[in-house]
Structure formats: C-alpha cells, structure tokens
Amino acid sequence: MKLTLQVWRQERADAPGSLQTYVVDDISPDESFLEMLDVLNERLEEKGERPIAFDHDCREGICGACSMMVNGQAHGPRTRTTTCQLHMREFDDGDVILIEPWRATAFPVIQDLMVDRFAFDRIIQAGGYISVNTGSAPEANLMMVPKDDADLAFDGATCIGCGACVAQCPNTAAQLYTAAKIGHLNLYPQGQPERDERTVGMVEQMESELFGSCSNFRECEAVCPKGISIDWIARMNRDYLKAKLKGVNRR
Amino acid sequence: MTWFSNLYQHAIVKKAIMAVSGLFFFGWLAGHLLGNLKVFQGADKFNAYAEFLRTMGTPLLPESGVLWLVRGLLTAAIILHIWSATSLTLLNRRARTSDYEKRQGLQLDYAARTMRWSGYLVAFYIVYHLMHLTWGNVHHDFIPGDPYANLVSGFQVVPIALVYIGANILLGFHLYHGLWSLFQSLGLAHPAYNPWRRHFAITFSIVMSLGFISIPVAVLTGVIS
C-alpha cells in the first residue's frame, strides 16, 4: 500500500507545530497502524530526520497508551479499537491519512503526537481508591457483592484511561473517564464509606484540570475503545448532586 | 446565598440548574399550548381563557397574582438557564484552545449540534413574541384586551406567520435535545427506561412544535379568521 500521511509535528511543548506530509509505500495491509508509523520512523532515521514521537506500550489494546486522532476520529475509524489494534487493511491504497494529537488544554502536547495525561492521574489521586487497613487478608466471603453489581462495576473498570473520550468530545469534557472511575468503586460495598468524598473529590479535581463540561453529545461513548456507556455519566451526576445536597465538600 | 454560590461554581450543578429550569419551561409550554389551542374553539372561549389567566387564584390572591408569579418564575428560570449556558460555553472554549484540523462527528445529532444557535434564536423569538402579542408594540393593529383579534390579524401577515413557524421548528429541536439531555444531567438513567427517554423527548417535542405551528397555519389557511 502507498499512503500519504499528514502528521502533526511539534518539537517541544512550547514550540509552534504544524502538519507535515509524508509519503510511505510498501505498507502491508496486515501491519498495525503503529507498525506503519514504525516503518515511517525507520525511514526517517535513515535519512537523518527526527522520528515521529508517539505514545505506545502494550500494543495489544489494554494499556491505553496509544493516543492519536486518525482522520478526525480518536483511535481511528474502527469502533471499540485502540490505535495499536487498528490495522492498515481498514484503509485503501492511496489514502490520505490525517494524524493529530489529542487536543485539550488539560493534555498539553509534549512532542508531536505525545500528550501529557497526568491530569487523569490527579483525578485518581483525588479519590479513585478504596482505603483498607493492611494486615492479613480478610475472609473472602465475609462481604457479599451482588453479581449484577460486580458485572456492572467490571464494565466501568475496563476503562484504560486512554483519553479518547476527552479527545473526541466537542466540549473537551472528561466526564466518561471520571464517571467510569468513580462509578465502579461506588458500586462495591467496600467503596461505600468513601463514596461521597470520592465523588466530590474526583469531580472537582476534574473541573480544576480545565476539562470542559458535558452537553450529552455522546461522542465519547462512540470512540471509547472499551465501549463504556454514558449511563456512567448519569450515575456520576446522580452521586455528585446527592453528595453536594448533603453538603459534602472537597477535603 | 453563600451556599448557592458555592454550589453554583461547579459545572455539574450548572448543568443540573439548566435541566431543572428546562423542566420548568416544558411544563409551562405544555400549559401554554393547551391554552392557545382554545383559539380553535372561537373568539369567546379564547378570550375567556385569556381573562381566566388574570383572574386565576382570586379572590384568595390579588388579580393577576398567579400570572405575575408565573412570569417571575419564568424570568428567573430564563436568567439561570442562559447564565449557566454562557458560563459552560466559556468553560468549554477554554478547554480546547488549539483546535483540530478535523474532528468528525460520530453520534452527534443535528439538534445537539445546533443547541447553542437554536437557543439564541429561541431567545430572540421570545422577546419578539412578547413585543408582538403581549405588549403589542410591534403589532400593526393591536387591540388591548382582545387577544383573539390580535392573534388573527397578526398571523394574517405572511412573513410574521412564517417567522413563528420557523421559530417553533427550532424550538422543537431545542426541546428534543434538552428533554433527552436533562435526564442525563439529573442522573436519571437506567437500562429499564433509557429507550423511553428518547421516545418521550421525540414525542413531546414534535407535539409541542406541531401544536404551536398549527395556529399560524390555521390563520394562513383561513381555518381561523
């Protein structure tokens, strides 16, 4: 396959960036999107040019590191698929492919296609955990978890924190991520003691990271590689409004 | 007030306020439509209904008491609705200062995408509607105390009838996204009733939109004269 790539190139966080055009040929349809970029990078290095920086880690769709807008869609055209699991057979020979980094004030560009997603980690630090005393493990069946709750919590826990929801959102909102992270812990009996503090803490951290607000456009749900539903956002809104009406404030 | 201003700084609270004020508009619009459809029962019934709006609640309350209470609540709801929308829009602009070369819309429907514009236009329309049929200062032949005659002579001017028809189509779109969206904003979601939220929003907005449009259409076609 022969492809024309338009890639965002930016030297440093504070340097201006621009779209650069690269023509790559001899691409196999069985290569993944990231392997195609690897091929391009090898050729760039041979020519003595700086390779394109992009985030990647597991390359099997479970870590959430890969992050790029492909033709205006987070993780590219295939639904429920991360960029690393996207294969070149999804494209046609001669296609022009536009590749941009996630664009959000909260996710500043580090270089080229790499963005700083520490804002997500700070949201987790604001309450995305369950505090337990260390010591010997408790008896496994001491605390019963209803099967439906456990299944639902697992749906929320599949979030890999890639940031596609933020990237696609016309408002740049981080609701889907935050809601999934809050929601799965709020479903467990172990999550109940810290439920209100967790919800308020994480939502307000999200707000202070300069993410946008939710207009219920449902774009996040459409690009989420794990198919996380916007029902989680309603659940978070419910938990948050309840906690605020109870007068819970951020610690 | 400190309690409210502390709450109000949070985006989810603003969105909830938009939802609650929106819900109030929906209830009010349903009443407004029901009342206005009396125009099909003739001048006497319609004018009697207009009179009822003034005398409702008397003698317990002063004349026009309920009317002014509802007007006050509507004004407060509109201010909160627009204020919240403006503040959230500014927040969203700040959240992405350098934009994409291209970002595709995936599940974004027309109503959701044009919410801001339909909002502006509906706001202008409300002011115009008040000036036209309540205050009468842009009406060419306004007769105080005869709403039926004002309505008929107002809508016999074709461009004005078309403005009303267009505005109510926009209102329908705004209601559709708003009505569905407020369930999400207030945290009302459950697989058992999620599909019904859409059906409800579609049905309600179509009934409202067509109901209001039927009045200028009836005047233009001579059904009401």
Coordinates of C-alpha atoms in Angstrom, one line a residue:
Chain A
M1 CA 0.0 0.0 0.0
K2 CA 1.0 3.6 -0.7
L3 CA -0.2 6.2 1.7
T4 CA 0.1 9.9 2.2
L5 CA 0.3 10.9 5.9
Q6 CA -0.3 14.3 7.3
V7 CA 1.2 14.3 10.7
W8 CA 1.3 16.9 13.4
R9 CA 5.0 17.7 14.2
Q10 CA 5.9 19.8 17.2
E11 CA 9.4 20.0 18.6
R12 CA 8.6 20.9 22.1
A13 CA 5.6 21.8 24.3
D14 CA 6.3 25.5 23.9
A15 CA 7.3 25.4 20.2
P16 CA 4.8 26.0 17.4
G17 CA 3.7 22.9 15.5
S18 CA 2.5 22.2 12.0
L19 CA 1.2 19.4 9.8
Q20 CA 3.9 17.7 7.7
T21 CA 3.2 15.5 4.8
Y22 CA 5.0 12.1 4.3
V23 CA 4.5 9.5 1.6
V24 CA 5.0 5.9 2.7
D25 CA 4.9 3.0 0.3
D26 CA 5.4 -0.8 0.7
I27 CA 3.0 -0.9 3.6
S28 CA 1.4 -4.3 4.2
P29 CA -2.4 -4.3 5.0
D30 CA -1.6 -6.7 7.9
E31 CA 0.6 -4.1 9.7
S32 CA -1.0 -2.3 12.6
F33 CA -1.3 1.4 12.4
L34 CA 1.6 1.8 14.9
E35 CA 3.8 -0.6 12.9
M36 CA 3.1 1.5 9.8
L37 CA 4.4 4.5 11.9
D38 CA 7.5 2.4 13.0
V39 CA 8.3 1.8 9.3
L40 CA 8.0 5.5 8.6
N41 CA 10.2 6.3 11.6
E42 CA 12.9 3.9 10.5
R43 CA 13.0 5.5 7.1
L44 CA 13.1 9.0 8.6
E45 CA 16.0 7.9 10.8
E46 CA 17.9 6.5 7.8
K47 CA 17.5 9.9 6.2
G48 CA 18.8 11.5 9.4
E49 CA 15.5 13.1 10.3
R50 CA 13.9 13.1 13.8
P51 CA 11.3 10.2 14.1
I52 CA 7.7 11.0 15.0
A53 CA 7.2 10.7 18.7
F54 CA 4.0 8.9 19.7
D55 CA 2.9 7.0 22.9
H56 CA 2.6 3.3 22.8
D57 CA 3.2 0.4 25.3
C58 CA 1.4 -3.0 25.3
R59 CA 0.3 -2.8 21.6
E60 CA -2.5 -5.3 22.5
G61 CA -5.3 -2.8 23.2
I62 CA -5.2 -2.9 27.0
C63 CA -2.8 -0.3 28.3
G64 CA -4.3 2.9 27.0
A65 CA -1.0 4.5 26.0
C66 CA -1.6 4.9 22.3
S67 CA -3.4 8.2 21.6
M68 CA -3.9 9.8 18.3
M69 CA -6.7 11.3 16.2
V70 CA -6.8 9.4 12.9
N71 CA -8.8 11.3 10.2
G72 CA -10.6 13.2 12.9
Q73 CA -11.5 10.2 15.0
A74 CA -9.8 9.2 18.2
H75 CA -8.1 5.8 17.6
G76 CA -9.2 5.8 14.0
P77 CA -12.2 4.5 12.1
R78 CA -12.7 1.1 13.8
T79 CA -15.1 1.1 16.7
R80 CA -14.0 -0.3 20.1
T81 CA -10.4 -0.5 18.9
T82 CA -7.3 1.3 20.1
T83 CA -4.9 2.7 17.5
C84 CA -2.4 -0.2 18.1
Q85 CA -5.1 -2.7 17.2
L86 CA -6.2 -0.8 14.1
H87 CA -4.8 -2.5 11.0
M88 CA -3.9 -1.0 7.7
R89 CA -6.5 -3.1 5.9
E90 CA -9.0 -0.6 7.3
F91 CA -7.6 1.9 4.7
D92 CA -7.4 1.8 1.0
D93 CA -4.3 2.1 -1.2
G94 CA -3.6 5.8 -1.9
D95 CA -5.5 7.1 1.1
V96 CA -4.5 10.4 2.7
I97 CA -4.5 9.9 6.5
L98 CA -4.5 12.9 8.9
I99 CA -2.8 12.2 12.2
E100 CA -3.2 14.7 15.1
P101 CA -2.5 14.5 18.9
W102 CA -5.3 14.6 21.4
R103 CA -6.2 18.3 21.7
A104 CA -7.1 19.5 25.1
T105 CA -5.9 22.3 27.4
A106 CA -5.6 19.6 30.1
F107 CA -3.5 17.4 27.8
P108 CA -0.6 19.7 26.6
V109 CA 1.5 18.3 23.7
I110 CA 4.9 17.1 24.9
Q111 CA 6.2 16.3 21.4
D112 CA 4.5 15.5 18.0
L113 CA 1.7 13.1 18.9
M114 CA 2.6 12.6 22.6
V115 CA 0.5 14.5 25.2
D116 CA 0.8 14.8 28.9
R117 CA -2.1 12.9 30.5
F118 CA -1.1 13.4 34.2
A119 CA -4.4 15.2 34.7
F120 CA -6.1 11.8 34.7
D121 CA -3.7 10.6 37.4
R122 CA -4.5 13.6 39.5
I123 CA -8.2 12.7 39.2
I124 CA -7.5 9.2 40.5
Q125 CA -5.4 10.7 43.4
A126 CA -8.4 12.7 44.4
G127 CA -10.4 9.6 45.4
G128 CA -10.1 6.8 42.9
Y129 CA -9.2 4.2 45.5
I130 CA -10.6 2.3 48.4
S131 CA -8.8 2.7 51.7
V132 CA -8.2 -0.6 53.5
N133 CA -6.1 -1.5 56.6
T134 CA -3.2 -3.6 55.7
G135 CA -2.7 -6.9 57.5
S136 CA -3.9 -10.4 56.9
A137 CA -6.3 -10.9 54.0
P138 CA -10.0 -10.9 55.2
E139 CA -12.1 -14.0 54.7
A140 CA -13.2 -13.9 51.0
N141 CA -16.9 -14.4 51.6
L142 CA -17.3 -12.0 54.5
M143 CA -18.5 -9.2 52.3
M144 CA -21.1 -10.3 49.7
V145 CA -21.2 -8.4 46.3
P146 CA -24.3 -8.9 44.3
K147 CA -23.5 -10.5 40.9
D148 CA -25.2 -7.7 38.9
D149 CA -23.2 -5.0 40.7
A150 CA -20.0 -6.9 40.2
D151 CA -20.7 -7.3 36.5
L152 CA -21.6 -3.6 36.1
A153 CA -18.6 -2.5 38.1
F154 CA -16.4 -4.6 35.8
D155 CA -17.8 -2.7 32.8
G156 CA -16.7 0.6 34.4
A157 CA -13.4 -0.9 35.4
T158 CA -12.5 -1.8 31.8
C159 CA -11.6 1.9 31.2
I160 CA -7.9 2.0 30.2
G161 CA -7.6 5.8 30.7
C162 CA -6.5 6.5 27.1
G163 CA -8.3 9.9 26.9
A164 CA -10.2 9.2 23.7
C165 CA -13.3 10.4 25.3
V166 CA -11.8 13.8 26.0
A167 CA -10.2 14.0 22.6
Q168 CA -13.4 13.4 20.7
C169 CA -15.7 15.5 22.9
P170 CA -16.7 18.8 21.2
N171 CA -16.5 20.3 24.7
T172 CA -13.3 18.5 25.7
A173 CA -15.0 17.0 28.8
A174 CA -13.5 14.2 30.8
Q175 CA -16.9 13.0 32.2
L176 CA -16.8 9.5 30.7
Y177 CA -13.4 8.7 32.2
T178 CA -14.1 10.2 35.6
A179 CA -17.6 8.7 35.7
A180 CA -16.2 5.2 35.0
K181 CA -13.5 5.5 37.6
I182 CA -15.9 6.8 40.3
G183 CA -18.8 4.6 39.3
H184 CA -17.1 1.2 39.6
L185 CA -15.8 1.9 43.1
N186 CA -19.2 3.3 44.2
L187 CA -20.9 0.0 43.3
Y188 CA -18.9 -2.1 45.7
P189 CA -19.7 -2.5 49.4
Q190 CA -16.1 -1.7 50.1
G191 CA -16.5 1.6 48.3
Q192 CA -19.4 2.9 50.3
P193 CA -17.6 4.5 53.3
E194 CA -15.7 6.9 51.0
R195 CA -18.5 7.2 48.4
D196 CA -19.4 10.9 48.7
E197 CA -15.9 12.2 49.4
R198 CA -14.6 10.1 46.4
T199 CA -17.3 11.5 44.0
V200 CA -16.9 15.1 45.1
G201 CA -13.1 14.9 45.2
M202 CA -12.7 13.4 41.7
V203 CA -15.4 15.5 40.0
E204 CA -13.9 18.7 41.4
Q205 CA -10.4 17.7 40.5
M206 CA -11.7 17.1 37.0
E207 CA -13.1 20.6 36.9
S208 CA -9.9 22.1 38.2
E209 CA -7.9 20.4 35.4
L210 CA -9.6 22.7 32.8
F211 CA -11.7 20.0 31.1
G212 CA -15.0 21.1 29.6
S213 CA -18.5 20.3 30.6
C214 CA -20.9 17.6 29.4
S215 CA -23.5 18.5 26.8
N216 CA -24.6 14.9 26.3
F217 CA -23.3 14.7 22.7
R218 CA -22.4 11.0 23.2
E219 CA -19.2 11.4 21.2
C220 CA -17.2 9.8 24.0
E221 CA -19.2 6.6 24.0
A222 CA -18.8 6.3 20.2
V223 CA -15.0 6.3 20.4
C224 CA -14.3 4.6 23.7
P225 CA -12.2 1.5 22.8
K226 CA -13.9 -0.3 25.7
G227 CA -17.4 0.7 24.8
I228 CA -18.1 2.4 28.2
S229 CA -21.6 3.8 28.2
I230 CA -22.7 7.3 29.0
D231 CA -25.0 5.7 31.6
W232 CA -22.0 6.1 33.8
I233 CA -22.1 9.8 33.4
A234 CA -25.7 9.9 34.6
R235 CA -24.7 7.7 37.6
M236 CA -21.8 10.2 38.4
N237 CA -24.2 13.2 38.1
R238 CA -26.6 11.5 40.5
D239 CA -23.9 10.6 43.0
Y240 CA -22.4 14.1 42.8
L241 CA -25.6 16.0 43.1
K242 CA -26.7 13.8 46.1
A243 CA -23.3 14.4 47.8
K244 CA -23.5 18.2 47.2
L245 CA -27.0 18.4 48.6
K246 CA -25.8 16.6 51.7
G247 CA -23.2 19.4 52.0
V248 CA -20.1 17.3 51.2
N249 CA -17.2 19.4 50.3
R250 CA -13.8 18.6 49.0
R251 CA -11.2 17.8 51.7
Chain B
M1 CA -26.6 32.7 49.2
T2 CA -23.1 31.6 50.0
W3 CA -24.4 28.1 50.0
F4 CA -25.8 28.6 46.5
S5 CA -22.8 30.5 45.1
N6 CA -20.5 27.7 46.4
L7 CA -22.7 25.1 44.7
Y8 CA -23.0 27.2 41.5
Q9 CA -19.3 27.3 40.8
H10 CA -19.4 23.6 39.8
A11 CA -20.2 22.6 36.2
I12 CA -22.4 19.7 37.1
V13 CA -24.5 21.9 39.3
K14 CA -24.9 24.4 36.5
K15 CA -25.9 21.7 34.2
A16 CA -28.5 20.5 36.8
I17 CA -29.8 24.0 37.0
M18 CA -30.2 24.1 33.2
A19 CA -32.1 20.8 33.5
V20 CA -34.4 22.0 36.3
S21 CA -35.1 25.3 34.6
G22 CA -35.6 23.5 31.3
L23 CA -38.1 21.1 33.0
F24 CA -40.0 24.2 34.2
F25 CA -40.2 25.5 30.6
F26 CA -41.5 22.2 29.4
G27 CA -44.3 22.2 32.0
W28 CA -45.1 25.8 31.2
L29 CA -45.0 25.2 27.4
A30 CA -47.5 22.3 27.8
G31 CA -49.9 24.7 29.6
H32 CA -49.2 27.5 27.1
L33 CA -50.1 25.1 24.2
L34 CA -53.1 23.7 25.8
G35 CA -54.4 27.3 26.5
N36 CA -53.5 28.6 23.0
L37 CA -55.3 25.7 21.2
K38 CA -58.5 27.2 22.6
V39 CA -58.2 29.5 19.6
F40 CA -59.8 26.7 17.6
Q41 CA -62.9 27.0 19.8
G42 CA -63.6 30.6 18.7
A43 CA -63.1 34.1 19.9
D44 CA -65.3 33.9 23.0
K45 CA -63.6 30.8 24.5
F46 CA -60.1 32.0 23.7
N47 CA -60.7 35.5 25.2
A48 CA -62.4 33.9 28.2
Y49 CA -59.3 31.8 28.7
A50 CA -57.1 34.9 28.5
E51 CA -59.3 36.6 31.1
F52 CA -59.0 33.5 33.3
L53 CA -55.2 33.9 33.3
R54 CA -55.8 37.2 35.0
T55 CA -58.4 36.2 37.5
M56 CA -57.0 32.8 38.3
G57 CA -56.4 32.5 42.1
T58 CA -58.8 35.3 43.0
P59 CA -60.2 36.2 45.5
L60 CA -57.6 34.5 47.6
L61 CA -54.8 36.2 45.6
P62 CA -54.9 39.6 44.0
E63 CA -55.9 39.9 40.4
S64 CA -53.1 38.8 38.0
G65 CA -51.3 37.4 41.1
V66 CA -50.8 33.9 39.8
L67 CA -49.9 35.4 36.4
W68 CA -47.2 37.6 37.8
L69 CA -45.9 34.7 40.0
V70 CA -45.5 32.5 36.9
R71 CA -44.0 35.4 34.9
G72 CA -41.5 35.9 37.8
L73 CA -40.6 32.3 37.9
L74 CA -40.2 32.1 34.1
T75 CA -37.9 35.2 34.1
A76 CA -35.8 33.7 36.9
A77 CA -35.6 30.3 35.1
I78 CA -34.6 32.0 31.8
I79 CA -31.9 34.1 33.5
L80 CA -30.5 31.0 35.2
H81 CA -30.7 28.9 32.0
I82 CA -28.9 31.4 29.9
W83 CA -26.4 32.3 32.6
S84 CA -25.4 28.7 33.1
A85 CA -25.3 28.0 29.3
T86 CA -23.0 31.0 28.8
S87 CA -20.7 30.1 31.7
L88 CA -20.4 26.5 30.5
T89 CA -19.8 27.6 26.9
L90 CA -16.9 29.8 28.1
L91 CA -15.5 26.8 30.2
N92 CA -15.7 24.6 27.1
R93 CA -13.9 27.2 24.9
R94 CA -11.1 27.3 27.4
A95 CA -10.8 23.5 27.5
R96 CA -9.5 23.4 23.9
T97 CA -7.7 26.5 22.8
S98 CA -5.9 24.9 19.8
D99 CA -8.4 23.0 17.8
Y100 CA -8.1 20.1 15.4
E101 CA -7.6 20.3 11.7
K102 CA -10.5 17.9 11.5
R103 CA -12.8 16.3 14.1
Q104 CA -15.5 14.0 12.9
G105 CA -19.0 14.0 14.4
L106 CA -20.0 10.4 15.2
Q107 CA -23.2 10.2 17.1
L108 CA -23.8 13.9 17.2
D109 CA -27.3 14.7 16.0
Y110 CA -28.5 17.9 14.4
A111 CA -30.4 19.1 17.5
A112 CA -27.5 18.6 19.8
R113 CA -25.0 20.3 17.5
T114 CA -27.2 23.3 17.0
M115 CA -28.3 23.7 20.6
R116 CA -26.4 26.9 21.1
W117 CA -27.8 28.5 17.9
S118 CA -31.3 27.3 18.5
G119 CA -31.0 28.7 22.0
Y120 CA -30.0 32.2 20.7
L121 CA -32.8 32.3 18.1
V122 CA -35.4 31.0 20.5
A123 CA -34.4 33.7 23.0
F124 CA -34.8 36.4 20.3
Y125 CA -38.1 34.8 19.3
I126 CA -39.4 35.0 22.9
V127 CA -38.7 38.7 23.0
Y128 CA -40.3 39.3 19.6
H129 CA -43.3 37.2 20.6
L130 CA -43.8 39.3 23.7
M131 CA -43.5 42.5 21.8
H132 CA -45.9 41.2 19.2
L133 CA -48.8 39.6 21.1
T134 CA -48.3 40.6 24.7
W135 CA -47.2 44.2 24.7
G136 CA -48.3 44.8 21.1
N137 CA -45.6 47.4 20.3
V138 CA -44.6 45.6 17.0
H139 CA -48.1 44.6 16.1
H140 CA -49.6 46.7 13.3
D141 CA -53.2 46.6 14.7
F142 CA -53.0 45.8 18.4
I143 CA -56.3 45.9 20.4
P144 CA -55.7 45.7 24.1
G145 CA -58.0 43.1 25.7
D146 CA -58.8 41.3 22.5
P147 CA -56.1 38.6 22.2
Y148 CA -58.1 36.6 19.6
A149 CA -58.3 39.6 17.2
N150 CA -54.6 40.4 17.8
L151 CA -53.6 36.8 17.0
V152 CA -55.7 36.6 13.8
S153 CA -54.6 39.9 12.4
G154 CA -51.0 39.3 13.5
F155 CA -50.7 36.0 11.7
Q156 CA -52.5 37.2 8.6
V157 CA -49.2 39.0 7.8
V158 CA -47.5 36.1 5.9
P159 CA -43.8 37.0 6.9
I160 CA -44.8 37.1 10.6
A161 CA -46.6 33.8 10.4
L162 CA -43.5 32.3 8.7
V163 CA -41.3 33.6 11.5
Y164 CA -43.5 31.9 14.0
I165 CA -43.4 28.7 12.1
G166 CA -39.7 28.7 11.7
A167 CA -39.1 29.6 15.4
N168 CA -41.3 26.8 16.5
I169 CA -39.4 24.3 14.4
L170 CA -36.2 25.5 16.1
L171 CA -37.9 25.3 19.4
G172 CA -38.8 21.7 18.6
F173 CA -35.2 20.8 18.0
H174 CA -34.1 22.7 21.2
L175 CA -36.7 20.9 23.2
Y176 CA -35.8 17.5 21.8
H177 CA -32.1 17.6 22.8
G178 CA -33.0 19.4 26.1
L179 CA -35.6 17.0 27.1
W180 CA -33.4 13.9 26.5
S181 CA -30.4 15.6 27.9
L182 CA -31.9 16.7 31.2
F183 CA -32.4 13.0 32.2
Q184 CA -28.6 12.6 31.9
S185 CA -27.8 15.8 33.6
L186 CA -30.0 15.0 36.6
G187 CA -28.6 11.5 36.8
L188 CA -31.7 9.7 35.6
A189 CA -30.5 6.7 33.6
H190 CA -31.4 3.1 33.9
P191 CA -31.4 0.4 31.2
A192 CA -35.1 -0.3 32.0
Y193 CA -36.2 3.2 30.9
N194 CA -33.3 4.6 28.8
P195 CA -35.0 3.9 25.4
W196 CA -38.1 5.7 26.7
R197 CA -36.2 8.9 27.4
R198 CA -35.7 9.2 23.6
H199 CA -39.2 8.3 22.7
F200 CA -40.6 10.7 25.3
A201 CA -38.3 13.5 24.0
I202 CA -39.2 12.9 20.4
T203 CA -42.9 12.7 21.0
F204 CA -43.1 15.7 23.4
S205 CA -41.0 18.0 21.1
I206 CA -43.0 17.0 18.0
V207 CA -46.3 17.6 19.7
M208 CA -45.2 20.9 21.1
S209 CA -43.7 22.1 17.8
L210 CA -46.6 21.0 15.6
G211 CA -49.2 22.2 18.1
F212 CA -47.8 25.7 18.1
I213 CA -47.3 25.7 14.3
S214 CA -50.9 24.7 13.8
I215 CA -52.1 28.1 14.9
P216 CA -50.4 30.4 12.3
V217 CA -51.1 27.7 9.7
A218 CA -54.8 27.8 10.6
V219 CA -54.8 31.5 10.3
L220 CA -53.0 31.5 6.9
T221 CA -55.4 28.8 5.5
G222 CA -58.4 30.6 6.8
V223 CA -59.5 28.0 9.3
I224 CA -59.4 30.7 12.0
S225 CA -60.5 34.2 10.9

